[in-house]
């Protein structure tokens, strides 16, 4: 299994730009970009909670477990 | 989160790096001086070992061996100083938790251990070559372990351990930086 980040989908639904999310969550836009592309080893609960709060969603809306090669 | 060394630490490291280079220059000067005038080295070592040369000169091969031994000892010191300057450069450049700093720490430890080994081995070799040309019954080989040698073993071991721990810290930092 692999974890796929669906942050771009949620950003599109909320019509929010990465820059605004970065500012409101308190992390860099570069880190948001890395998160969207899945090029991170993990996400801290603290960051996940802030993103969920700003986007008014649940962690399950942002993260999805898929079999290898189905991303 | 970004980790930065305090400015005072970085400046102190820069000063110590300069001192390391100065010490290396002095050692290189000693290397040349020994090659140019081995007689001074021989009289110095004889005095340090408490040997009475009684105006007796030593043979060419013994002289060469003593010079070579001194070069090896100075080489171990140079090796340690070189890695010290590398470590101070890392600290001055705010790169304390990097593979390069960990590598330098480990090699400083190895340098100290080498200096200890050279110190222990030099004693019998020097007494042997300094007394090789003496009349029968006055030749000797002595073995000695000084507190300085023990100190170098402890310091070397400690620096090796600190280097290994720093390597682990570098890996942890890389792991931590992979998290958002």
Short mmCIF file of C-alpha atoms in Angstrom, two decimals, chain B residues 86-167:
data_model
loop_
_atom_site.label_atom_id
_atom_site.label_comp_id
_atom_site.label_asym_id
_atom_site.label_seq_id
_atom_site.Cartn_x
_atom_site.Cartn_y
_atom_site.Cartn_z
CA UNK B 86 37.72 20.73 8.62
CA UNK B 87 35.51 20.43 11.69
CA UNK B 88 35.97 24.10 12.60
CA UNK B 89 35.17 25.03 9.00
CA UNK B 90 31.89 23.09 9.31
CA UNK B 91 31.04 24.85 12.57
CA UNK B 92 32.04 28.26 11.19
CA UNK B 93 29.82 27.61 8.17
CA UNK B 94 26.85 26.65 10.36
CA UNK B 95 27.05 23.02 9.25
CA UNK B 96 27.36 21.27 12.61
CA UNK B 97 24.94 18.42 11.94
CA UNK B 98 26.31 17.31 8.58
CA UNK B 99 28.03 14.15 7.34
CA UNK B 100 31.19 16.22 6.81
CA UNK B 101 31.33 17.30 10.48
CA UNK B 102 30.68 13.74 11.66
CA UNK B 103 33.43 12.47 9.34
CA UNK B 104 35.87 15.08 10.68
CA UNK B 105 35.04 14.17 14.30
CA UNK B 106 35.66 10.47 13.66
CA UNK B 107 38.97 11.20 11.95
CA UNK B 108 40.10 13.50 14.77
CA UNK B 109 39.48 10.52 17.05
CA UNK B 110 41.53 8.28 14.76
CA UNK B 111 44.25 10.93 14.72
CA UNK B 112 44.43 11.00 18.51
CA UNK B 113 44.57 7.19 18.61
CA UNK B 114 47.36 7.27 16.01
CA UNK B 115 49.28 9.81 18.10
CA UNK B 116 48.94 7.54 21.11
CA UNK B 117 50.18 4.52 19.15
CA UNK B 118 53.07 6.50 17.70
CA UNK B 119 53.95 7.77 21.18
CA UNK B 120 54.11 4.23 22.60
CA UNK B 121 56.02 2.81 19.60
CA UNK B 122 58.44 5.75 19.36
CA UNK B 123 59.96 5.10 22.76
CA UNK B 124 61.55 1.68 22.04
CA UNK B 125 62.42 2.64 18.46
CA UNK B 126 64.16 5.85 19.54
CA UNK B 127 66.08 4.24 22.41
CA UNK B 128 67.13 1.43 20.07
CA UNK B 129 68.45 3.68 17.32
CA UNK B 130 70.00 6.23 19.69
CA UNK B 131 72.02 3.53 21.47
CA UNK B 132 72.68 1.21 18.52
CA UNK B 133 76.16 2.63 18.06
CA UNK B 134 77.00 2.51 21.77
CA UNK B 135 79.54 0.01 23.14
CA UNK B 136 78.25 -3.47 23.99
CA UNK B 137 76.38 -3.47 27.27
CA UNK B 138 75.18 0.11 26.83
CA UNK B 139 72.69 -0.56 24.07
CA UNK B 140 69.09 -0.62 25.17
CA UNK B 141 65.44 -0.88 24.19
CA UNK B 142 62.98 0.60 26.62
CA UNK B 143 59.21 0.61 26.62
CA UNK B 144 57.15 3.33 28.25
CA UNK B 145 53.52 4.40 28.33
CA UNK B 146 53.08 7.98 29.41
CA UNK B 147 50.01 9.66 30.84
CA UNK B 148 49.89 11.70 27.62
CA UNK B 149 49.57 8.45 25.60
CA UNK B 150 46.70 7.32 27.82
CA UNK B 151 45.15 10.75 27.48
CA UNK B 152 45.30 10.50 23.68
CA UNK B 153 43.62 7.05 23.83
CA UNK B 154 40.79 8.45 25.94
CA UNK B 155 40.45 11.61 23.84
CA UNK B 156 40.57 9.57 20.62
CA UNK B 157 37.96 7.12 21.84
CA UNK B 158 35.74 9.96 22.98
CA UNK B 159 36.01 11.79 19.64
CA UNK B 160 35.25 8.55 17.76
CA UNK B 161 32.11 8.06 19.85
CA UNK B 162 31.08 11.71 19.42
CA UNK B 163 31.60 11.30 15.66
CA UNK B 164 29.44 8.18 15.55
CA UNK B 165 26.72 9.87 17.63
CA UNK B 166 26.88 12.90 15.32
CA UNK B 167 26.37 10.57 12.34
#
